[in-house]
Amino acid sequence: MADLEPQMRALRESYRTRLPGLVAELAALVHEARRGPEARRAIHAARCLAHRLKGTAGSYGFEAASAEFAVIEAVLAPADAAAEAGGLGVPDWRVVEGALKRLGATG
């Protein structure tokens, strides 16, 4: 069986290169969620993206990033569930912003 380590290194490096753009995408959704009438959709989209990034970051060995995405997902989940029920929950944006800052998001 061929050694898969070179391919895994290449995949990890590719993910490392894409990660800042993915964090920026998540930060933009969070910014949108804080702004107004589209908050419900944006909160849902941000939670789903944080969930996906939590898994992919962990799979590629970026445990610290995965943990920050998990924080964001956990904070957004109750607000997302409230929106599904027709309400509007308000996440603790300070926690979300702190996680984004640790992930390297600016703005």
N, CA, C and O atoms as a GROMACS GRO file, in nm:
protein
  428
    1MET      N    1   0.084  -0.118   0.000
    1MET     CA    2   0.000   0.000   0.000
    1MET      C    3   0.089   0.125   0.000
    1MET      O    4   0.187   0.132   0.074
    2ALA      N    5   0.055   0.219  -0.081
    2ALA     CA    6   0.135   0.341  -0.095
    2ALA      C    7   0.128   0.424   0.034
    2ALA      O    8   0.028   0.424   0.106
    3ASP      N    9   0.237   0.493   0.060
    3ASP     CA   10   0.243   0.581   0.176
    3ASP      C   11   0.152   0.702   0.150
    3ASP      O   12   0.171   0.774   0.052
    4LEU      N   13   0.054   0.722   0.237
    4LEU     CA   14  -0.042   0.831   0.219
    4LEU      C   15   0.002   0.962   0.285
    4LEU      O   16  -0.062   1.065   0.266
    5GLU      N   17   0.110   0.957   0.360
    5GLU     CA   18   0.152   1.078   0.432
    5GLU      C   19   0.179   1.196   0.340
    5GLU      O   20   0.139   1.307   0.374
    6PRO      N   21   0.244   1.180   0.225
    6PRO     CA   22   0.264   1.297   0.138
    6PRO      C   23   0.130   1.358   0.091
    6PRO      O   24   0.117   1.480   0.082
    7GLN      N   25   0.034   1.273   0.060
    7GLN     CA   26  -0.096   1.324   0.017
    7GLN      C   27  -0.166   1.396   0.132
    7GLN      O   28  -0.228   1.501   0.112
    8MET      N   29  -0.157   1.340   0.253
    8MET     CA   30  -0.219   1.405   0.368
    8MET      C   31  -0.153   1.539   0.398
    8MET      O   32  -0.221   1.636   0.432
    9ARG      N   33  -0.021   1.545   0.386
    9ARG     CA   34   0.049   1.673   0.407
    9ARG      C   35   0.000   1.776   0.306
    9ARG      O   36  -0.024   1.892   0.341
   10ALA      N   37  -0.016   1.735   0.182
   10ALA     CA   38  -0.064   1.826   0.078
   10ALA      C   39  -0.207   1.873   0.108
   10ALA      O   40  -0.239   1.990   0.090
   11LEU      N   41  -0.292   1.782   0.153
   11LEU     CA   42  -0.430   1.818   0.188
   11LEU      C   43  -0.432   1.915   0.306
   11LEU      O   44  -0.508   2.012   0.306
   12ARG      N   45  -0.350   1.888   0.408
   12ARG     CA   46  -0.343   1.977   0.524
   12ARG      C   47  -0.295   2.116   0.483
   12ARG      O   48  -0.349   2.217   0.529
   13GLU      N   49  -0.195   2.120   0.396
   13GLU     CA   50  -0.143   2.249   0.352
   13GLU      C   51  -0.248   2.325   0.270
   13GLU      O   52  -0.262   2.446   0.284
   14SER      N   53  -0.320   2.253   0.186
   14SER     CA   54  -0.428   2.316   0.109
   14SER      C   55  -0.534   2.373   0.202
   14SER      O   56  -0.583   2.484   0.181
   15TYR      N   57  -0.570   2.297   0.305
   15TYR     CA   58  -0.670   2.345   0.401
   15TYR      C   59  -0.617   2.466   0.477
   15TYR      O   60  -0.689   2.564   0.498
   16ARG      N   61  -0.490   2.460   0.518
   16ARG     CA   62  -0.428   2.573   0.590
   16ARG      C   63  -0.437   2.700   0.504
   16ARG      O   64  -0.461   2.809   0.556
   17THR      N   65  -0.417   2.685   0.375
   17THR     CA   66  -0.422   2.799   0.284
   17THR      C   67  -0.564   2.854   0.271
   17THR      O   68  -0.584   2.975   0.261
   18ARG      N   69  -0.662   2.766   0.271
   18ARG     CA   70  -0.803   2.807   0.255
   18ARG      C   71  -0.865   2.856   0.385
   18ARG      O   72  -0.965   2.928   0.382
   19LEU      N   73  -0.809   2.817   0.498
   19LEU     CA   74  -0.870   2.845   0.628
   19LEU      C   75  -0.897   2.994   0.653
   19LEU      O   76  -1.006   3.026   0.701
   20PRO      N   77  -0.806   3.086   0.624
   20PRO     CA   78  -0.838   3.227   0.647
   20PRO      C   79  -0.961   3.274   0.570
   20PRO      O   80  -1.040   3.353   0.623
   21GLY      N   81  -0.979   3.228   0.449
   21GLY     CA   82  -1.097   3.266   0.372
   21GLY      C   83  -1.224   3.208   0.431
   21GLY      O   84  -1.329   3.273   0.429
   22LEU      N   85  -1.216   3.087   0.483
   22LEU     CA   86  -1.332   3.024   0.548
   22LEU      C   87  -1.368   3.097   0.676
   22LEU      O   88  -1.486   3.116   0.706
   23VAL      N   89  -1.267   3.138   0.752
   23VAL     CA   90  -1.291   3.216   0.874
   23VAL      C   91  -1.354   3.350   0.837
   23VAL      O   92  -1.446   3.397   0.906
   24ALA      N   93  -1.306   3.413   0.731
   24ALA     CA   94  -1.363   3.540   0.685
   24ALA      C   95  -1.509   3.522   0.643
   24ALA      O   96  -1.592   3.609   0.670
   25GLU      N   97  -1.539   3.411   0.577
   25GLU     CA   98  -1.677   3.383   0.538
   25GLU      C   99  -1.766   3.370   0.662
   25GLU      O  100  -1.876   3.423   0.665
   26LEU      N  101  -1.717   3.300   0.762
   26LEU     CA  102  -1.793   3.284   0.887
   26LEU      C  103  -1.809   3.419   0.956
   26LEU      O  104  -1.917   3.451   1.005
   27ALA      N  105  -1.703   3.498   0.960
   27ALA     CA  106  -1.711   3.631   1.023
   27ALA      C  107  -1.813   3.719   0.951
   27ALA      O  108  -1.885   3.795   1.016
   28ALA      N  109  -1.820   3.710   0.820
   28ALA     CA  110  -1.918   3.789   0.744
   28ALA      C  111  -2.061   3.746   0.777
   28ALA      O  112  -2.150   3.830   0.789
   29LEU      N  113  -2.082   3.617   0.792
   29LEU     CA  114  -2.215   3.568   0.831
   29LEU      C  115  -2.251   3.616   0.972
   29LEU      O  116  -2.366   3.654   0.997
   30VAL      N  117  -2.155   3.613   1.062
   30VAL     CA  118  -2.180   3.661   1.198
   30VAL      C  119  -2.214   3.810   1.195
   30VAL      O  120  -2.306   3.855   1.262
   31HIS      N  121  -2.139   3.887   1.116
   31HIS     CA  122  -2.166   4.030   1.103
   31HIS      C  123  -2.308   4.051   1.050
   31HIS      O  124  -2.381   4.136   1.100
   32GLU      N  125  -2.346   3.976   0.950
   32GLU     CA  126  -2.482   3.986   0.893
   32GLU      C  127  -2.586   3.948   0.998
   32GLU      O  128  -2.691   4.012   1.008
   33ALA      N  129  -2.558   3.846   1.076
   33ALA     CA  130  -2.653   3.800   1.177
   33ALA      C  131  -2.678   3.906   1.284
   33ALA      O  132  -2.785   3.910   1.344
   34ARG      N  133  -2.582   3.990   1.306
   34ARG     CA  134  -2.595   4.094   1.408
   34ARG      C  135  -2.668   4.217   1.356
   34ARG      O  136  -2.697   4.308   1.434
   35ARG      N  137  -2.698   4.221   1.227
   35ARG     CA  138  -2.746   4.345   1.167
   35ARG      C  139  -2.895   4.357   1.146
   35ARG      O  140  -2.938   4.472   1.131
   36GLY      N  141  -2.975   4.262   1.142
   36GLY     CA  142  -3.112   4.298   1.115
   36GLY      C  143  -3.202   4.188   1.066
   36GLY      O  144  -3.197   4.075   1.115
   37PRO      N  145  -3.284   4.222   0.967
   37PRO     CA  146  -3.395   4.134   0.931
   37PRO      C  147  -3.354   3.996   0.880
   37PRO      O  148  -3.432   3.901   0.888
   38GLU      N  149  -3.237   3.985   0.830
   38GLU     CA  150  -3.191   3.854   0.782
   38GLU      C  151  -3.116   3.776   0.889
   38GLU      O  152  -3.049   3.677   0.859
   39ALA      N  153  -3.127   3.820   1.012
   39ALA     CA  154  -3.051   3.758   1.121
   39ALA      C  155  -3.081   3.610   1.135
   39ALA      O  156  -2.989   3.531   1.157
   40ARG      N  157  -3.205   3.571   1.122
   40ARG     CA  158  -3.239   3.429   1.139
   40ARG      C  159  -3.167   3.342   1.037
   40ARG      O  160  -3.108   3.240   1.072
   41ARG      N  161  -3.171   3.382   0.911
   41ARG     CA  162  -3.104   3.306   0.807
   41ARG      C  163  -2.953   3.306   0.828
   41ARG      O  164  -2.888   3.203   0.811
   42ALA      N  165  -2.899   3.421   0.864
   42ALA     CA  166  -2.755   3.432   0.882
   42ALA      C  167  -2.708   3.353   1.004
   42ALA      O  168  -2.601   3.291   0.999
   43ILE      N  169  -2.784   3.354   1.111
   43ILE     CA  170  -2.748   3.274   1.229
   43ILE      C  171  -2.745   3.127   1.191
   43ILE      O  172  -2.653   3.055   1.229
   44HIS      N  173  -2.845   3.083   1.118
   44HIS     CA  174  -2.849   2.942   1.076
   44HIS      C  175  -2.729   2.909   0.987
   44HIS      O  176  -2.663   2.807   1.005
   45ALA      N  177  -2.703   2.996   0.890
   45ALA     CA  178  -2.591   2.972   0.799
   45ALA      C  179  -2.458   2.972   0.874
   45ALA      O  180  -2.371   2.889   0.846
   46ALA      N  181  -2.441   3.063   0.968
   46ALA     CA  182  -2.317   3.069   1.046
   46ALA      C  183  -2.302   2.945   1.133
   46ALA      O  184  -2.192   2.891   1.143
   47ARG      N  185  -2.409   2.900   1.196
   47ARG     CA  186  -2.401   2.780   1.279
   47ARG      C  187  -2.365   2.660   1.194
   47ARG      O  188  -2.280   2.580   1.234
   48CYS      N  189  -2.427   2.645   1.079
   48CYS     CA  190  -2.397   2.532   0.990
   48CYS      C  191  -2.252   2.536   0.942
   48CYS      O  192  -2.184   2.433   0.938
   49LEU      N  193  -2.204   2.655   0.906
   49LEU     CA  194  -2.066   2.667   0.860
   49LEU      C  195  -1.969   2.636   0.975
   49LEU      O  196  -1.870   2.567   0.955
   50ALA      N  197  -1.998   2.688   1.094
   50ALA     CA  198  -1.912   2.660   1.210
   50ALA      C  199  -1.907   2.509   1.237
   50ALA      O  200  -1.801   2.455   1.268
   51HIS      N  201  -2.021   2.442   1.224
   51HIS     CA  202  -2.027   2.297   1.245
   51HIS      C  203  -1.938   2.225   1.142
   51HIS      O  204  -1.860   2.137   1.178
   52ARG      N  205  -1.951   2.264   1.016
   52ARG     CA  206  -1.872   2.200   0.910
   52ARG      C  207  -1.723   2.225   0.931
   52ARG      O  208  -1.641   2.134   0.916
   53LEU      N  209  -1.689   2.349   0.965
   53LEU     CA  210  -1.548   2.383   0.985
   53LEU      C  211  -1.490   2.315   1.108
   53LEU      O  212  -1.373   2.278   1.110
   54LYS      N  213  -1.572   2.298   1.210
   54LYS     CA  214  -1.527   2.225   1.330
   54LYS      C  215  -1.481   2.085   1.290
   54LYS      O  216  -1.376   2.039   1.334
   55GLY      N  217  -1.559   2.019   1.207
   55GLY     CA  218  -1.524   1.884   1.164
   55GLY      C  219  -1.406   1.879   1.070
   55GLY      O  220  -1.316   1.797   1.088
   56THR      N  221  -1.404   1.966   0.971
   56THR     CA  222  -1.293   1.960   0.875
   56THR      C  223  -1.162   2.003   0.940
   56THR      O  224  -1.058   1.943   0.914
   57ALA      N  225  -1.166   2.107   1.022
   57ALA     CA  226  -1.043   2.150   1.088
   57ALA      C  227  -0.988   2.038   1.176
   57ALA      O  228  -0.867   2.014   1.176
   58GLY      N  229  -1.074   1.972   1.248
   58GLY     CA  230  -1.030   1.861   1.331
   58GLY      C  231  -0.974   1.747   1.248
   58GLY      O  232  -0.874   1.685   1.285
   59SER      N  233  -1.038   1.719   1.136
   59SER     CA  234  -0.992   1.610   1.049
   59SER      C  235  -0.854   1.635   0.992
   59SER      O  236  -0.777   1.541   0.970
   60TYR      N  237  -0.823   1.762   0.967
   60TYR     CA  238  -0.692   1.797   0.911
   60TYR      C  239  -0.588   1.827   1.018
   60TYR      O  240  -0.476   1.867   0.986
   61GLY      N  241  -0.624   1.809   1.144
   61GLY     CA  242  -0.527   1.826   1.251
   61GLY      C  243  -0.518   1.966   1.309
   61GLY      O  244  -0.422   1.996   1.380
   62PHE      N  245  -0.614   2.050   1.280
   62PHE     CA  246  -0.615   2.186   1.334
   62PHE      C  247  -0.706   2.189   1.456
   62PHE      O  248  -0.815   2.246   1.453
   63GLU      N  249  -0.661   2.125   1.564
   63GLU     CA  250  -0.745   2.106   1.682
   63GLU      C  251  -0.787   2.237   1.748
   63GLU      O  252  -0.902   2.251   1.790
   64ALA      N  253  -0.695   2.333   1.756
   64ALA     CA  254  -0.729   2.461   1.819
   64ALA      C  255  -0.838   2.533   1.740
   64ALA      O  256  -0.932   2.588   1.799
   65ALA      N  257  -0.828   2.534   1.608
   65ALA     CA  258  -0.931   2.596   1.525
   65ALA      C  259  -1.062   2.520   1.540
   65ALA      O  260  -1.168   2.581   1.550
   66SER      N  261  -1.055   2.389   1.541
   66SER     CA  262  -1.176   2.308   1.558
   66SER      C  263  -1.246   2.343   1.688
   66SER      O  264  -1.369   2.353   1.692
   67ALA      N  265  -1.170   2.363   1.795
   67ALA     CA  266  -1.228   2.398   1.924
   67ALA      C  267  -1.296   2.535   1.920
   67ALA      O  268  -1.402   2.553   1.980
   68GLU      N  269  -1.237   2.631   1.850
   68GLU     CA  270  -1.299   2.763   1.838
   68GLU      C  271  -1.428   2.756   1.755
   68GLU      O  272  -1.528   2.821   1.789
   69PHE      N  273  -1.426   2.677   1.648
   69PHE     CA  274  -1.549   2.660   1.570
   69PHE      C  275  -1.658   2.593   1.654
   69PHE      O  276  -1.776   2.625   1.640
   70ALA      N  277  -1.618   2.501   1.741
   70ALA     CA  278  -1.714   2.436   1.830
   70ALA      C  279  -1.777   2.536   1.926
   70ALA      O  280  -1.897   2.529   1.954
   71VAL      N  281  -1.698   2.630   1.975
   71VAL     CA  282  -1.750   2.736   2.063
   71VAL      C  283  -1.855   2.817   1.988
   71VAL      O  284  -1.964   2.842   2.040
   72ILE      N  285  -1.822   2.858   1.867
   72ILE     CA  286  -1.915   2.939   1.788
   72ILE      C  287  -2.043   2.862   1.761
   72ILE      O  288  -2.152   2.915   1.778
   73GLU      N  289  -2.029   2.736   1.721
   73GLU     CA  290  -2.148   2.654   1.696
   73GLU      C  291  -2.234   2.645   1.821
   73GLU      O  292  -2.356   2.661   1.813
   74ALA      N  293  -2.173   2.620   1.935
   74ALA     CA  294  -2.249   2.603   2.060
   74ALA      C  295  -2.322   2.731   2.100
   74ALA      O  296  -2.433   2.725   2.152
   75VAL      N  297  -2.259   2.845   2.077
   75VAL     CA  298  -2.322   2.972   2.114
   75VAL      C  299  -2.437   3.005   2.018
   75VAL      O  300  -2.538   3.061   2.060
   76LEU      N  301  -2.421   2.972   1.891
   76LEU     CA  302  -2.525   3.003   1.792
   76LEU      C  303  -2.641   2.905   1.794
   76LEU      O  304  -2.751   2.940   1.752
   77ALA      N  305  -2.618   2.783   1.840
   77ALA     CA  306  -2.721   2.678   1.834
   77ALA      C  307  -2.853   2.716   1.901
   77ALA      O  308  -2.958   2.696   1.840
   78PRO      N  309  -2.854   2.771   2.024
   78PRO     CA  310  -2.983   2.806   2.084
   78PRO      C  311  -3.058   2.913   2.006
   78PRO      O  312  -3.180   2.907   1.995
   79ALA      N  313  -2.986   3.012   1.952
   79ALA     CA  314  -3.051   3.116   1.873
   79ALA      C  315  -3.107   3.057   1.744
   79ALA      O  316  -3.215   3.096   1.699
   80ASP      N  317  -3.035   2.964   1.685
   80ASP     CA  318  -3.082   2.898   1.564
   80ASP      C  319  -3.208   2.816   1.594
   80ASP      O  320  -3.303   2.819   1.516
   81ALA      N  321  -3.208   2.745   1.706
   81ALA     CA  322  -3.326   2.666   1.745
   81ALA      C  323  -3.445   2.758   1.772
   81ALA      O  324  -3.558   2.725   1.736
   82ALA      N  325  -3.421   2.871   1.836
   82ALA     CA  326  -3.529   2.966   1.862
   82ALA      C  327  -3.587   3.018   1.732
   82ALA      O  328  -3.709   3.033   1.719
   83ALA      N  329  -3.501   3.046   1.634
   83ALA     CA  330  -3.548   3.094   1.504
   83ALA      C  331  -3.633   2.988   1.435
   83ALA      O  332  -3.735   3.020   1.373
   84GLU      N  333  -3.591   2.862   1.447
   84GLU     CA  334  -3.669   2.752   1.388
   84GLU      C  335  -3.808   2.746   1.448
   84GLU      O  336  -3.904   2.707   1.380
   85ALA      N  337  -3.820   2.784   1.575
   85ALA     CA  338  -3.949   2.780   1.644
   85ALA      C  339  -4.028   2.909   1.624
   85ALA      O  340  -4.136   2.926   1.681
   86GLY      N  341  -3.973   3.000   1.543
   86GLY     CA  342  -4.044   3.124   1.514
   86GLY      C  343  -4.003   3.242   1.600
   86GLY      O  344  -4.056   3.352   1.584
   87GLY      N  345  -3.910   3.221   1.690
   87GLY     CA  346  -3.862   3.329   1.776
   87GLY      C  347  -3.729   3.382   1.727
   87GLY      O  348  -3.686   3.353   1.615
   88LEU      N  349  -3.666   3.458   1.810
   88LEU     CA  350  -3.534   3.509   1.777
   88LEU      C  351  -3.451   3.511   1.905
   88LEU      O  352  -3.468   3.597   1.991
   89GLY      N  353  -3.362   3.416   1.914
   89GLY     CA  354  -3.270   3.414   2.027
   89GLY      C  355  -3.153   3.506   1.998
   89GLY      O  356  -3.122   3.534   1.882
   90VAL      N  357  -3.090   3.553   2.102
   90VAL     CA  358  -2.976   3.642   2.086
   90VAL      C  359  -2.853   3.573   2.144
   90VAL      O  360  -2.844   3.554   2.266
   91PRO      N  361  -2.760   3.536   2.059
   91PRO     CA  362  -2.639   3.471   2.108
   91PRO      C  363  -2.552   3.567   2.188
   91PRO      O  364  -2.569   3.689   2.179
   92ASP      N  365  -2.462   3.514   2.264
   92ASP     CA  366  -2.364   3.597   2.334
   92ASP      C  367  -2.256   3.633   2.231
   92ASP      O  368  -2.160   3.558   2.211
   93TRP      N  369  -2.275   3.748   2.167
   93TRP     CA  370  -2.187   3.788   2.058
   93TRP      C  371  -2.043   3.808   2.104
   93TRP      O  372  -1.951   3.791   2.024
   94ARG      N  373  -2.022   3.844   2.231
   94ARG     CA  374  -1.885   3.860   2.280
   94ARG      C  375  -1.807   3.729   2.271
   94ARG      O  376  -1.689   3.729   2.237
   95VAL      N  377  -1.874   3.619   2.302
   95VAL     CA  378  -1.808   3.488   2.295
   95VAL      C  379  -1.776   3.454   2.150
   95VAL      O  380  -1.666   3.407   2.120
   96VAL      N  381  -1.872   3.479   2.061
   96VAL     CA  382  -1.850   3.452   1.918
   96VAL      C  383  -1.736   3.537   1.865
   96VAL      O  384  -1.648   3.487   1.796
   97GLU      N  385  -1.739   3.666   1.896
   97GLU     CA  386  -1.634   3.757   1.847
   97GLU      C  387  -1.497   3.717   1.904
   97GLU      O  388  -1.396   3.726   1.833
   98GLY      N  389  -1.493   3.674   2.028
   98GLY     CA  390  -1.366   3.629   2.087
   98GLY      C  391  -1.310   3.509   2.013
   98GLY      O  392  -1.190   3.502   1.986
   99ALA      N  393  -1.398   3.413   1.981
   99ALA     CA  394  -1.354   3.295   1.906
   99ALA      C  395  -1.305   3.333   1.768
   99ALA      O  396  -1.203   3.283   1.721
  100LEU      N  397  -1.378   3.423   1.701
  100LEU     CA  398  -1.335   3.468   1.569
  100LEU      C  399  -1.200   3.540   1.576
  100LEU      O  400  -1.114   3.523   1.489
  101LYS      N  401  -1.182   3.618   1.680
  101LYS     CA  402  -1.053   3.688   1.696
  101LYS      C  403  -0.940   3.587   1.714
  101LYS      O  404  -0.834   3.601   1.654
  102ARG      N  405  -0.964   3.486   1.795
  102ARG     CA  406  -0.859   3.384   1.814
  102ARG      C  407  -0.833   3.307   1.686
  102ARG      O  408  -0.723   3.256   1.665
  103LEU      N  409  -0.933   3.299   1.599
  103LEU     CA  410  -0.916   3.233   1.469
  103LEU      C  411  -0.846   3.324   1.368
  103LEU      O  412  -0.810   3.279   1.259
  104GLY      N  413  -0.827   3.448   1.404
  104GLY     CA  414  -0.756   3.540   1.315
  104GLY      C  415  -0.845   3.630   1.231
  104GLY      O  416  -0.796   3.698   1.141
  105ALA      N  417  -0.975   3.631   1.260
  105ALA     CA  418  -1.065   3.719   1.186
  105ALA      C  419  -1.042   3.863   1.229
  105ALA      O  420  -1.016   3.891   1.346
  106THR      N  421  -1.052   3.952   1.136
  106THR     CA  422  -1.036   4.095   1.166
  106THR      C  423  -1.164   4.167   1.128
  106THR      O  424  -1.245   4.115   1.052
  107GLY      N  425  -1.180   4.285   1.181
  107GLY     CA  426  -1.295   4.366   1.140
  107GLY      C  427  -1.383   4.407   1.249
  107GLY      O  428  -1.482   4.475   1.225
   0.00000   0.00000   0.00000
